[in-house]
Amino acid sequence: MKQKSLLAATDLCVKCGLCLPECPTYQITLNENESPRGRISLIQGWASGDLKASSSLHRHIDNCLLCRSCESVCPAQVPYSRIIDEFRSLAGKGPQRVATKVTLLVSRAVLINQGISRLASRFASFARSSRVLEAISKRSRLTRQLSTFLNDFQPHTQRKTFYPALSANKGCVGLFTGCTGELFDTETIDASIRLLCRLGFDVWLPPEQSCCGALDLHAGNTKKAGMLAATNVRAFDRPELDWVVTLATGCGAMLKEYPDYFPRTEELASKTVDICQLARKVIEDRQMVLRPLNKTILLHAPCSLSNVLKTADAQKDLISSIPGARVEILDQVNCCGAAGSYMLEHPEMANALRGKILAMVRGARPKYLLTPNIGCAMHMKAGLKQIDMATEVIHPIVLLEQQLTSGEAI
Ligand code: SF4
Ligand code: SF4
């Protein structure tokens, strides 16, 4: 999309305003420039040459979470997220604080480069055990952000590339682990491998797979995102794979939408399936029994699940089928504020949005808060820690696997 086609895309908006009540940043600010309609008008003005890309114009666009709640109610089907991505790709992002820039640079390098991530993992273990993190976190905004990022780092896990099915064979899957998952959520990867093998799948973990590219795409770096997409296409180019299973819904949404941005990605996109969706189908087919659990569980549906994948029913059905579980669905809340790197770039807005979820956790006092997206999990975990709540934040698959099986070693 060039400037002219970007203008044509913004012209699709009929300015009806139906999207405004759905927009989390508009709900908080009540400012038209912080709404979908307002942002589209600003980009329209820039693309037509009437407005300059001033820092205040950039600020309003950058404040968008890309949660896509607006898209899901838009009668004119305005391709809102593509408009934002294209604007950022053509005009870049606005000025950022030094602390934010450094945190983003470090976190990107760590997430994308395996060598750097191993080094960072060792440094994080040392810093935690020697209390360095605690000490530096008090020094400045930058050290606070970096220490929060490093605090949840998990030790590097050496995995096999193949795990055979443990019951009657249902097929062969490739597991997309995601860059963030490998560094911050090895528990979900381990549980997913065990569950998929138990359900009858051979599981491949191609070591060449990389970050899905969502962070780069949404930061306006379309070229880099395209290179990551091409790496993943090569990594999962195996005719024996029936499915490519994603664990984080943010990555799943990105893989599913590759063809909207990058050529020769259709096959990977068509094989991509969210783990809860696949697990529900097999568990229903086999009428597998889950062990009872007499606990309260809050279930969170990330924006990537509700507004892009649109398969939130799968996790709801799976968790509701645990006998004795009191499941409450967090469906009265908007975006939790994590939104990829948004929580690092806009901590004030991210924390304000998280507040509603924390209040619900305080009221329900659940044993578990389940969310299938690692970014949301990290953001909510940090909030719960601040208010001293012991609720465990885990992926629905971790709980499901715990209730389905005693857990064979992998
Ligand atoms: S993507 Fe979300 S935050 Fe951005 S304009 Fe749409 S509803 Fe608002
Ligand atoms: S709902 Fe769609 S058409 Fe209406 S103002 Fe929002 S983006 Fe424009």
CSV table of C-alpha atoms and ligand atoms in Angstrom, one decimal:
chain,number,residue,atom,x,y,z
A,1,MET,CA,0.0,0.0,0.0
A,2,LYS,CA,1.5,3.3,-1.0
A,3,GLN,CA,0.3,6.8,0.1
A,4,LYS,CA,-2.4,6.8,-2.6
A,5,SER,CA,-3.8,3.4,-1.7
A,6,LEU,CA,-3.5,4.3,2.0
A,7,LEU,CA,-5.7,7.3,1.3
A,8,ALA,CA,-8.2,5.1,-0.6
A,9,ALA,CA,-8.3,2.7,2.4
A,10,THR,CA,-9.1,5.6,4.8
A,11,ASP,CA,-11.8,6.8,2.5
A,12,LEU,CA,-13.7,3.6,3.2
A,13,CYS,CA,-14.6,5.0,6.6
A,14,VAL,CA,-18.0,6.6,6.6
A,15,LYS,CA,-17.5,8.3,10.0
A,16,CYS,CA,-20.5,6.6,11.5
A,17,GLY,CA,-18.8,6.4,14.9
A,18,LEU,CA,-20.0,2.9,15.8
A,19,CYS,CA,-16.5,2.0,16.7
A,20,LEU,CA,-16.0,4.7,19.3
A,21,PRO,CA,-17.7,2.9,22.3
A,22,GLU,CA,-15.5,-0.2,21.6
A,23,CYS,CA,-12.2,1.6,21.7
A,24,PRO,CA,-10.3,1.3,25.0
A,25,THR,CA,-8.3,4.5,24.5
A,26,TYR,CA,-11.4,6.5,23.6
A,27,GLN,CA,-13.2,5.1,26.6
A,28,ILE,CA,-10.5,6.4,28.9
A,29,THR,CA,-9.7,9.8,27.3
A,30,LEU,CA,-13.1,10.7,25.6
A,31,ASN,CA,-10.9,12.4,23.0
A,32,GLU,CA,-11.9,12.0,19.3
A,33,ASN,CA,-8.2,11.9,18.3
A,34,GLU,CA,-7.8,8.8,20.5
A,35,SER,CA,-10.6,7.0,18.7
A,36,PRO,CA,-10.5,4.8,15.6
A,37,ARG,CA,-12.5,7.4,13.6
A,38,GLY,CA,-10.2,10.2,14.8
A,39,ARG,CA,-7.0,8.3,13.9
A,40,ILE,CA,-8.3,7.4,10.5
A,41,SER,CA,-9.1,11.1,9.9
A,42,LEU,CA,-5.6,12.0,10.9
A,43,ILE,CA,-4.0,9.5,8.6
A,44,GLN,CA,-6.4,10.6,5.8
A,45,GLY,CA,-5.2,14.2,6.3
A,46,TRP,CA,-1.6,13.1,6.2
A,47,ALA,CA,-2.0,10.9,3.2
A,48,SER,CA,-3.8,13.7,1.3
A,49,GLY,CA,-1.1,16.1,2.1
A,50,ASP,CA,-3.3,18.4,4.3
A,51,LEU,CA,-1.6,17.5,7.6
A,52,LYS,CA,2.1,17.2,8.5
A,53,ALA,CA,3.4,14.1,10.4
A,54,SER,CA,3.7,16.2,13.6
A,55,SER,CA,4.7,14.7,16.9
A,56,SER,CA,1.1,15.2,18.2
A,57,LEU,CA,-0.3,13.4,15.1
A,58,HIS,CA,2.2,10.5,15.7
A,59,ARG,CA,1.3,10.5,19.4
A,60,HIS,CA,-2.4,9.8,18.7
A,61,ILE,CA,-1.5,7.0,16.2
A,62,ASP,CA,1.1,5.5,18.5
A,63,ASN,CA,-1.4,5.4,21.4
A,64,CYS,CA,-3.5,2.9,19.5
A,65,LEU,CA,-3.2,-0.6,21.0
A,66,LEU,CA,-4.0,-2.3,17.7
A,67,CYS,CA,-6.5,-4.4,19.7
A,68,ARG,CA,-8.9,-4.3,16.7
A,69,SER,CA,-12.1,-4.1,18.7
A,70,CYS,CA,-13.0,-1.3,16.2
A,71,GLU,CA,-12.7,-3.6,13.2
A,72,SER,CA,-15.0,-6.2,14.7
A,73,VAL,CA,-17.9,-3.7,14.8
A,74,CYS,CA,-17.2,-1.6,11.7
A,75,PRO,CA,-20.1,-1.9,9.1
A,76,ALA,CA,-17.8,-0.6,6.3
A,77,GLN,CA,-15.2,-3.2,7.0
A,78,VAL,CA,-12.4,-0.6,7.1
A,79,PRO,CA,-9.1,-2.5,7.2
A,80,TYR,CA,-8.1,-0.5,10.3
A,81,SER,CA,-5.0,-2.5,11.4
A,82,ARG,CA,-3.6,-2.5,7.9
A,83,ILE,CA,-4.0,1.3,7.7
A,84,ILE,CA,-2.0,1.7,10.9
A,85,ASP,CA,0.7,-0.7,9.9
A,86,GLU,CA,1.0,1.0,6.5
A,87,PHE,CA,1.1,4.5,8.0
A,88,ARG,CA,3.9,3.4,10.3
A,89,SER,CA,5.7,1.7,7.5
A,90,LEU,CA,5.6,5.0,5.4
A,91,ALA,CA,5.8,7.6,8.2
A,92,GLY,CA,7.5,5.7,11.0
A,93,LYS,CA,6.7,6.1,14.7
A,94,GLY,CA,6.8,9.3,16.7
A,95,PRO,CA,9.6,10.3,19.1
A,96,GLN,CA,10.1,8.0,22.1
A,97,ARG,CA,11.7,8.4,25.5
A,98,VAL,CA,15.3,7.2,25.7
A,99,ALA,CA,14.3,4.6,28.3
A,100,THR,CA,11.6,3.2,26.0
A,101,LYS,CA,13.9,3.1,23.0
A,102,VAL,CA,16.7,1.3,24.9
A,103,THR,CA,14.2,-1.2,26.4
A,104,LEU,CA,12.7,-1.9,23.0
A,105,LEU,CA,16.1,-2.3,21.3
A,106,VAL,CA,17.3,-4.7,24.0
A,107,SER,CA,14.0,-6.7,24.1
A,108,ARG,CA,13.9,-7.1,20.3
A,109,ALA,CA,17.6,-8.2,20.1
A,110,VAL,CA,16.9,-10.7,22.9
A,111,LEU,CA,13.7,-12.1,21.3
A,112,ILE,CA,15.0,-12.5,17.8
A,113,ASN,CA,18.7,-13.5,18.3
A,114,GLN,CA,19.1,-16.9,19.9
A,115,GLY,CA,22.8,-16.2,20.9
A,116,ILE,CA,21.8,-13.0,22.6
A,117,SER,CA,18.9,-14.6,24.3
A,118,ARG,CA,21.1,-17.3,25.8
A,119,LEU,CA,23.5,-14.7,27.2
A,120,ALA,CA,20.6,-12.7,28.5
A,121,SER,CA,19.1,-15.7,30.2
A,122,ARG,CA,22.4,-16.4,32.0
A,123,PHE,CA,22.7,-12.8,33.0
A,124,ALA,CA,19.1,-12.7,34.3
A,125,SER,CA,19.7,-15.8,36.5
A,126,PHE,CA,22.9,-14.3,37.9
A,127,ALA,CA,21.2,-10.9,38.5
A,128,ARG,CA,18.2,-12.5,40.2
A,129,SER,CA,20.3,-14.7,42.5
A,130,SER,CA,22.6,-11.8,43.4
A,131,ARG,CA,19.7,-9.3,43.9
A,132,VAL,CA,21.3,-7.0,41.2
A,133,LEU,CA,17.8,-6.7,39.5
A,134,GLU,CA,16.2,-5.6,42.7
A,135,ALA,CA,18.9,-3.0,43.3
A,136,ILE,CA,19.0,-1.6,39.7
A,137,SER,CA,15.2,-1.5,39.4
A,138,LYS,CA,15.1,1.4,41.8
A,139,ARG,CA,17.6,3.6,39.9
A,140,SER,CA,15.6,5.0,37.0
A,141,ARG,CA,12.7,4.4,34.6
A,142,LEU,CA,15.1,2.6,32.2
A,143,THR,CA,16.5,0.2,34.8
A,144,ARG,CA,13.0,-0.4,36.2
A,145,GLN,CA,11.8,-1.4,32.7
A,146,LEU,CA,14.8,-3.5,31.9
A,147,SER,CA,14.7,-5.3,35.3
A,148,THR,CA,10.9,-6.0,34.8
A,149,PHE,CA,11.8,-7.5,31.4
A,150,LEU,CA,14.6,-9.7,32.8
A,151,ASN,CA,12.9,-10.7,36.0
A,152,ASP,CA,10.6,-13.3,34.3
A,153,PHE,CA,13.4,-14.7,32.1
A,154,GLN,CA,13.6,-18.5,32.2
A,155,PRO,CA,16.7,-20.6,31.8
A,156,HIS,CA,17.4,-21.7,28.2
A,157,THR,CA,15.8,-25.1,27.5
A,158,GLN,CA,17.4,-27.6,25.2
A,159,ARG,CA,14.6,-29.5,23.4
A,160,LYS,CA,14.4,-32.4,21.0
A,161,THR,CA,13.1,-31.7,17.5
A,162,PHE,CA,10.7,-34.6,17.5
A,163,TYR,CA,8.4,-36.2,20.1
A,164,PRO,CA,6.4,-39.3,19.0
A,165,ALA,CA,2.6,-39.7,19.6
A,166,LEU,CA,1.8,-41.6,22.8
A,167,SER,CA,-1.7,-42.9,21.8
A,168,ALA,CA,-3.5,-43.9,18.6
A,169,ASN,CA,-2.0,-41.6,15.9
A,170,LYS,CA,-4.1,-38.6,14.9
A,171,GLY,CA,-1.5,-37.0,12.7
A,172,CYS,CA,1.6,-34.9,12.7
A,173,VAL,CA,2.0,-31.3,13.9
A,174,GLY,CA,4.7,-28.7,13.8
A,175,LEU,CA,4.8,-26.7,17.1
A,176,PHE,CA,5.3,-22.9,16.7
A,177,THR,CA,6.8,-22.0,20.1
A,178,GLY,CA,7.3,-18.2,19.5
A,179,CYS,CA,10.3,-16.2,20.6
A,180,THR,CA,8.6,-14.9,23.8
A,181,GLY,CA,7.3,-18.3,24.7
A,182,GLU,CA,10.8,-19.9,24.7
A,183,LEU,CA,12.1,-17.1,27.0
A,184,PHE,CA,9.2,-16.5,29.3
A,185,ASP,CA,6.8,-19.5,29.2
A,186,THR,CA,8.6,-22.8,28.9
A,187,GLU,CA,5.9,-24.3,31.1
A,188,THR,CA,3.3,-23.8,28.3
A,189,ILE,CA,5.6,-25.3,25.7
A,190,ASP,CA,6.3,-28.4,27.8
A,191,ALA,CA,2.6,-28.9,28.7
A,192,SER,CA,1.7,-28.5,25.0
A,193,ILE,CA,4.2,-31.1,23.8
A,194,ARG,CA,2.9,-33.6,26.5
A,195,LEU,CA,-0.7,-32.9,25.6
A,196,LEU,CA,-0.3,-33.2,21.9
A,197,CYS,CA,1.6,-36.4,22.2
A,198,ARG,CA,-1.0,-37.7,24.6
A,199,LEU,CA,-3.8,-36.8,22.2
A,200,GLY,CA,-2.0,-38.9,19.5
A,201,PHE,CA,0.1,-36.4,17.5
A,202,ASP,CA,3.7,-36.7,16.4
A,203,VAL,CA,5.2,-33.3,17.3
A,204,TRP,CA,8.0,-31.6,15.4
A,205,LEU,CA,9.8,-28.5,16.7
A,206,PRO,CA,11.8,-27.1,13.7
A,207,PRO,CA,14.8,-25.4,15.3
A,208,GLU,CA,15.0,-22.9,12.4
A,209,GLN,CA,11.7,-21.3,13.3
A,210,SER,CA,11.8,-17.7,14.4
A,211,CYS,CA,9.7,-14.8,15.9
A,212,CYS,CA,6.4,-14.5,14.0
A,213,GLY,CA,7.3,-10.9,13.0
A,214,ALA,CA,4.3,-9.1,14.7
A,215,LEU,CA,6.4,-6.7,16.7
A,216,ASP,CA,8.3,-5.6,13.6
A,217,LEU,CA,5.2,-5.4,11.4
A,218,HIS,CA,3.3,-3.2,13.9
A,219,ALA,CA,6.4,-1.0,14.4
A,220,GLY,CA,6.4,-0.2,10.7
A,221,ASN,CA,9.3,-2.6,9.8
A,222,THR,CA,7.5,-4.5,7.2
A,223,LYS,CA,10.7,-5.7,5.5
A,224,LYS,CA,12.1,-7.3,8.6
A,225,ALA,CA,8.7,-8.9,9.4
A,226,GLY,CA,8.6,-10.3,5.8
A,227,MET,CA,12.1,-11.9,6.4
A,228,LEU,CA,10.9,-13.5,9.6
A,229,ALA,CA,7.8,-14.8,7.8
A,230,ALA,CA,9.9,-16.3,5.0
A,231,THR,CA,12.1,-18.1,7.7
A,232,ASN,CA,9.0,-19.6,9.3
A,233,VAL,CA,7.7,-20.7,5.9
A,234,ARG,CA,10.9,-22.6,5.2
A,235,ALA,CA,11.0,-24.0,8.8
A,236,PHE,CA,7.5,-25.5,8.5
A,237,ASP,CA,7.8,-26.6,4.9
A,238,ARG,CA,7.3,-30.3,5.6
A,239,PRO,CA,4.7,-32.3,3.6
A,240,GLU,CA,4.1,-34.6,6.6
A,241,LEU,CA,2.7,-31.8,8.8
A,242,ASP,CA,-1.1,-31.8,9.1
A,243,TRP,CA,-1.1,-28.7,11.3
A,244,VAL,CA,1.1,-25.9,12.5
A,245,VAL,CA,0.0,-25.4,16.1
A,246,THR,CA,0.4,-22.0,17.8
A,247,LEU,CA,0.4,-21.5,21.6
A,248,ALA,CA,0.3,-17.7,21.9
A,249,THR,CA,-2.8,-16.2,20.2
A,250,GLY,CA,-0.8,-13.1,19.1
A,251,CYS,CA,1.5,-15.4,17.1
A,252,GLY,CA,-1.4,-17.4,15.8
A,253,ALA,CA,-3.2,-14.3,14.5
A,254,MET,CA,0.0,-13.1,12.8
A,255,LEU,CA,0.7,-16.5,11.0
A,256,LYS,CA,-3.0,-16.7,9.9
A,257,GLU,CA,-2.7,-13.2,8.4
A,258,TYR,CA,0.7,-13.6,6.7
A,259,PRO,CA,-1.0,-13.8,3.2
A,260,ASP,CA,-2.4,-10.3,3.7
A,261,TYR,CA,1.1,-9.0,3.8
A,262,PHE,CA,3.6,-11.5,2.4
A,263,PRO,CA,3.7,-13.7,-0.7
A,264,ARG,CA,4.0,-17.5,-0.7
A,265,THR,CA,2.7,-17.8,2.9
A,266,GLU,CA,-0.7,-19.3,2.1
A,267,GLU,CA,0.2,-22.9,2.9
A,268,LEU,CA,1.6,-22.1,6.3
A,269,ALA,CA,-1.4,-19.8,7.1
A,270,SER,CA,-3.9,-22.5,6.1
A,271,LYS,CA,-2.2,-25.1,8.3
A,272,THR,CA,-2.0,-22.8,11.3
A,273,VAL,CA,-4.4,-23.7,14.2
A,274,ASP,CA,-4.6,-22.5,17.8
A,275,ILE,CA,-3.8,-25.3,20.3
A,276,CYS,CA,-7.1,-24.9,22.2
A,277,GLN,CA,-9.1,-25.3,18.9
A,278,LEU,CA,-7.2,-28.5,18.0
A,279,ALA,CA,-7.3,-29.9,21.5
A,280,ARG,CA,-11.1,-29.4,21.8
A,281,LYS,CA,-11.7,-31.3,18.6
A,282,VAL,CA,-9.6,-34.3,19.6
A,283,ILE,CA,-10.9,-34.4,23.2
A,284,GLU,CA,-14.5,-34.3,22.0
A,285,ASP,CA,-13.9,-37.0,19.4
A,286,ARG,CA,-12.3,-39.3,21.9
A,287,GLN,CA,-14.6,-38.4,24.7
A,288,MET,CA,-11.6,-38.0,27.1
A,289,VAL,CA,-12.3,-37.5,30.8
A,290,LEU,CA,-10.9,-34.7,32.8
A,291,ARG,CA,-10.2,-34.9,36.5
A,292,PRO,CA,-12.4,-32.7,38.7
A,293,LEU,CA,-11.1,-29.4,40.1
A,294,ASN,CA,-13.0,-27.6,42.8
A,295,LYS,CA,-11.6,-24.1,42.2
A,296,THR,CA,-12.6,-20.8,40.8
A,297,ILE,CA,-11.1,-20.0,37.4
A,298,LEU,CA,-11.1,-16.7,35.5
A,299,LEU,CA,-10.7,-17.1,31.7
A,300,HIS,CA,-9.3,-14.2,29.7
A,301,ALA,CA,-9.7,-13.9,25.9
A,302,PRO,CA,-6.9,-11.7,24.4
A,303,CYS,CA,-7.8,-9.3,21.6
A,304,SER,CA,-5.9,-11.5,19.1
A,305,LEU,CA,-8.2,-14.3,20.0
A,306,SER,CA,-11.5,-12.3,20.2
A,307,ASN,CA,-11.0,-10.0,17.3
A,308,VAL,CA,-8.7,-11.9,14.9
A,309,LEU,CA,-8.8,-15.7,15.4
A,310,LYS,CA,-12.3,-15.5,16.7
A,311,THR,CA,-12.1,-19.0,18.3
A,312,ALA,CA,-12.5,-18.0,22.0
A,313,ASP,CA,-15.3,-20.7,22.3
A,314,ALA,CA,-12.7,-23.4,22.1
A,315,GLN,CA,-10.8,-22.5,25.3
A,316,LYS,CA,-14.2,-21.7,27.0
A,317,ASP,CA,-15.5,-25.2,26.1
A,318,LEU,CA,-12.3,-27.0,27.2
A,319,ILE,CA,-12.0,-25.3,30.6
A,320,SER,CA,-15.8,-25.4,31.3
A,321,SER,CA,-15.7,-29.2,30.8
A,322,ILE,CA,-13.4,-29.6,33.9
A,323,PRO,CA,-15.8,-31.1,36.5
A,324,GLY,CA,-16.3,-29.0,39.5
A,325,ALA,CA,-14.5,-25.9,38.1
A,326,ARG,CA,-16.3,-22.6,38.6
A,327,VAL,CA,-15.4,-20.8,35.4
A,328,GLU,CA,-16.0,-17.0,35.1
A,329,ILE,CA,-15.4,-15.5,31.7
A,330,LEU,CA,-13.7,-12.1,31.6
A,331,ASP,CA,-15.9,-10.8,28.7
A,332,GLN,CA,-16.8,-7.5,30.2
A,333,VAL,CA,-13.3,-6.1,29.7
A,334,ASN,CA,-11.5,-4.6,26.7
A,335,CYS,CA,-7.8,-5.0,25.9
A,336,CYS,CA,-5.7,-5.7,29.1
A,337,GLY,CA,-3.1,-3.1,27.9
A,338,ALA,CA,-0.3,-5.5,27.1
A,339,ALA,CA,-0.6,-5.3,23.3
A,340,GLY,CA,2.9,-6.5,22.3
A,341,SER,CA,5.5,-3.9,23.2
A,342,TYR,CA,2.7,-1.3,24.1
A,343,MET,CA,3.1,-2.1,27.8
A,344,LEU,CA,6.7,-0.9,27.6
A,345,GLU,CA,6.0,2.1,25.4
A,346,HIS,CA,2.8,3.4,27.2
A,347,PRO,CA,3.0,2.1,30.7
A,348,GLU,CA,0.4,4.6,32.1
A,349,MET,CA,-2.4,3.6,29.6
A,350,ALA,CA,-1.4,-0.1,29.8
A,351,ASN,CA,-1.7,0.0,33.6
A,352,ALA,CA,-5.0,1.9,33.5
A,353,LEU,CA,-6.5,-0.7,31.2
A,354,ARG,CA,-5.2,-3.6,33.3
A,355,GLY,CA,-6.9,-2.0,36.4
A,356,LYS,CA,-10.4,-3.4,35.5
A,357,ILE,CA,-9.1,-6.9,35.3
A,358,LEU,CA,-7.2,-6.6,38.6
A,359,ALA,CA,-10.4,-5.4,40.2
A,360,MET,CA,-12.3,-8.5,38.9
A,361,VAL,CA,-9.5,-10.8,40.2
A,362,ARG,CA,-9.7,-9.0,43.6
A,363,GLY,CA,-13.5,-9.6,43.6
A,364,ALA,CA,-13.5,-13.3,42.5
A,365,ARG,CA,-10.2,-14.3,44.2
A,366,PRO,CA,-9.7,-17.2,41.7
A,367,LYS,CA,-7.1,-19.9,42.0
A,368,TYR,CA,-6.2,-19.4,38.3
A,369,LEU,CA,-6.3,-16.6,35.8
A,370,LEU,CA,-6.0,-18.3,32.4
A,371,THR,CA,-4.9,-16.5,29.3
A,372,PRO,CA,-3.6,-17.9,26.0
A,373,ASN,CA,-1.2,-15.1,25.2
A,374,ILE,CA,2.1,-14.7,26.9
A,375,GLY,CA,2.3,-10.9,26.6
A,376,CYS,CA,-1.1,-10.6,28.4
A,377,ALA,CA,0.0,-13.1,31.0
A,378,MET,CA,3.2,-11.2,31.8
A,379,HIS,CA,1.3,-7.9,32.1
A,380,MET,CA,-1.3,-9.3,34.3
A,381,LYS,CA,1.2,-11.2,36.5
A,382,ALA,CA,3.1,-8.0,37.1
A,383,GLY,CA,-0.1,-6.3,38.1
A,384,LEU,CA,-1.2,-9.1,40.5
A,385,LYS,CA,2.3,-9.0,42.1
A,386,GLN,CA,1.8,-5.3,42.8
A,387,ILE,CA,-1.5,-5.9,44.6
A,388,ASP,CA,-0.2,-9.0,46.4
A,389,MET,CA,-2.6,-11.5,44.8
A,390,ALA,CA,-1.4,-15.1,44.7
A,391,THR,CA,-3.6,-16.0,41.7
A,392,GLU,CA,-1.6,-18.2,39.3
A,393,VAL,CA,-1.6,-16.8,35.7
A,394,ILE,CA,-1.2,-19.7,33.3
A,395,HIS,CA,-2.1,-20.8,29.7
A,396,PRO,CA,-5.4,-22.8,29.6
A,397,ILE,CA,-3.4,-25.7,28.1
A,398,VAL,CA,-1.3,-26.0,31.2
A,399,LEU,CA,-4.4,-26.5,33.3
A,400,LEU,CA,-6.0,-28.8,30.8
A,401,GLU,CA,-3.0,-31.0,30.6
A,402,GLN,CA,-2.7,-31.1,34.4
A,403,GLN,CA,-6.4,-32.3,34.6
A,404,LEU,CA,-6.1,-34.8,31.7
A,405,THR,CA,-2.9,-36.6,32.6
A,406,SER,CA,-0.5,-37.2,35.3
A,407,GLY,CA,2.1,-35.9,32.8
A,408,GLU,CA,4.7,-38.2,31.2
A,409,ALA,CA,8.3,-36.9,31.1
A,410,ILE,CA,9.2,-35.4,27.8
B,1,SF4,S1,-7.3,-0.8,17.5
B,1,SF4,FE1,-8.2,-0.7,19.5
B,1,SF4,S2,-7.1,1.1,20.5
B,1,SF4,FE2,-6.8,1.2,18.3
B,1,SF4,S3,-8.4,2.5,17.5
B,1,SF4,FE3,-9.1,0.4,17.3
B,1,SF4,S4,-10.3,0.0,19.2
B,1,SF4,FE4,-9.0,1.8,19.5
B,2,SF4,S1,-17.2,2.0,12.5
B,2,SF4,FE1,-15.9,1.9,10.7
B,2,SF4,S2,-16.9,3.3,9.2
B,2,SF4,FE2,-17.7,3.8,11.3
B,2,SF4,S3,-16.4,5.4,12.1
B,2,SF4,FE3,-15.5,3.5,12.8
B,2,SF4,S4,-14.0,2.9,11.2
B,2,SF4,FE4,-15.3,4.5,10.3
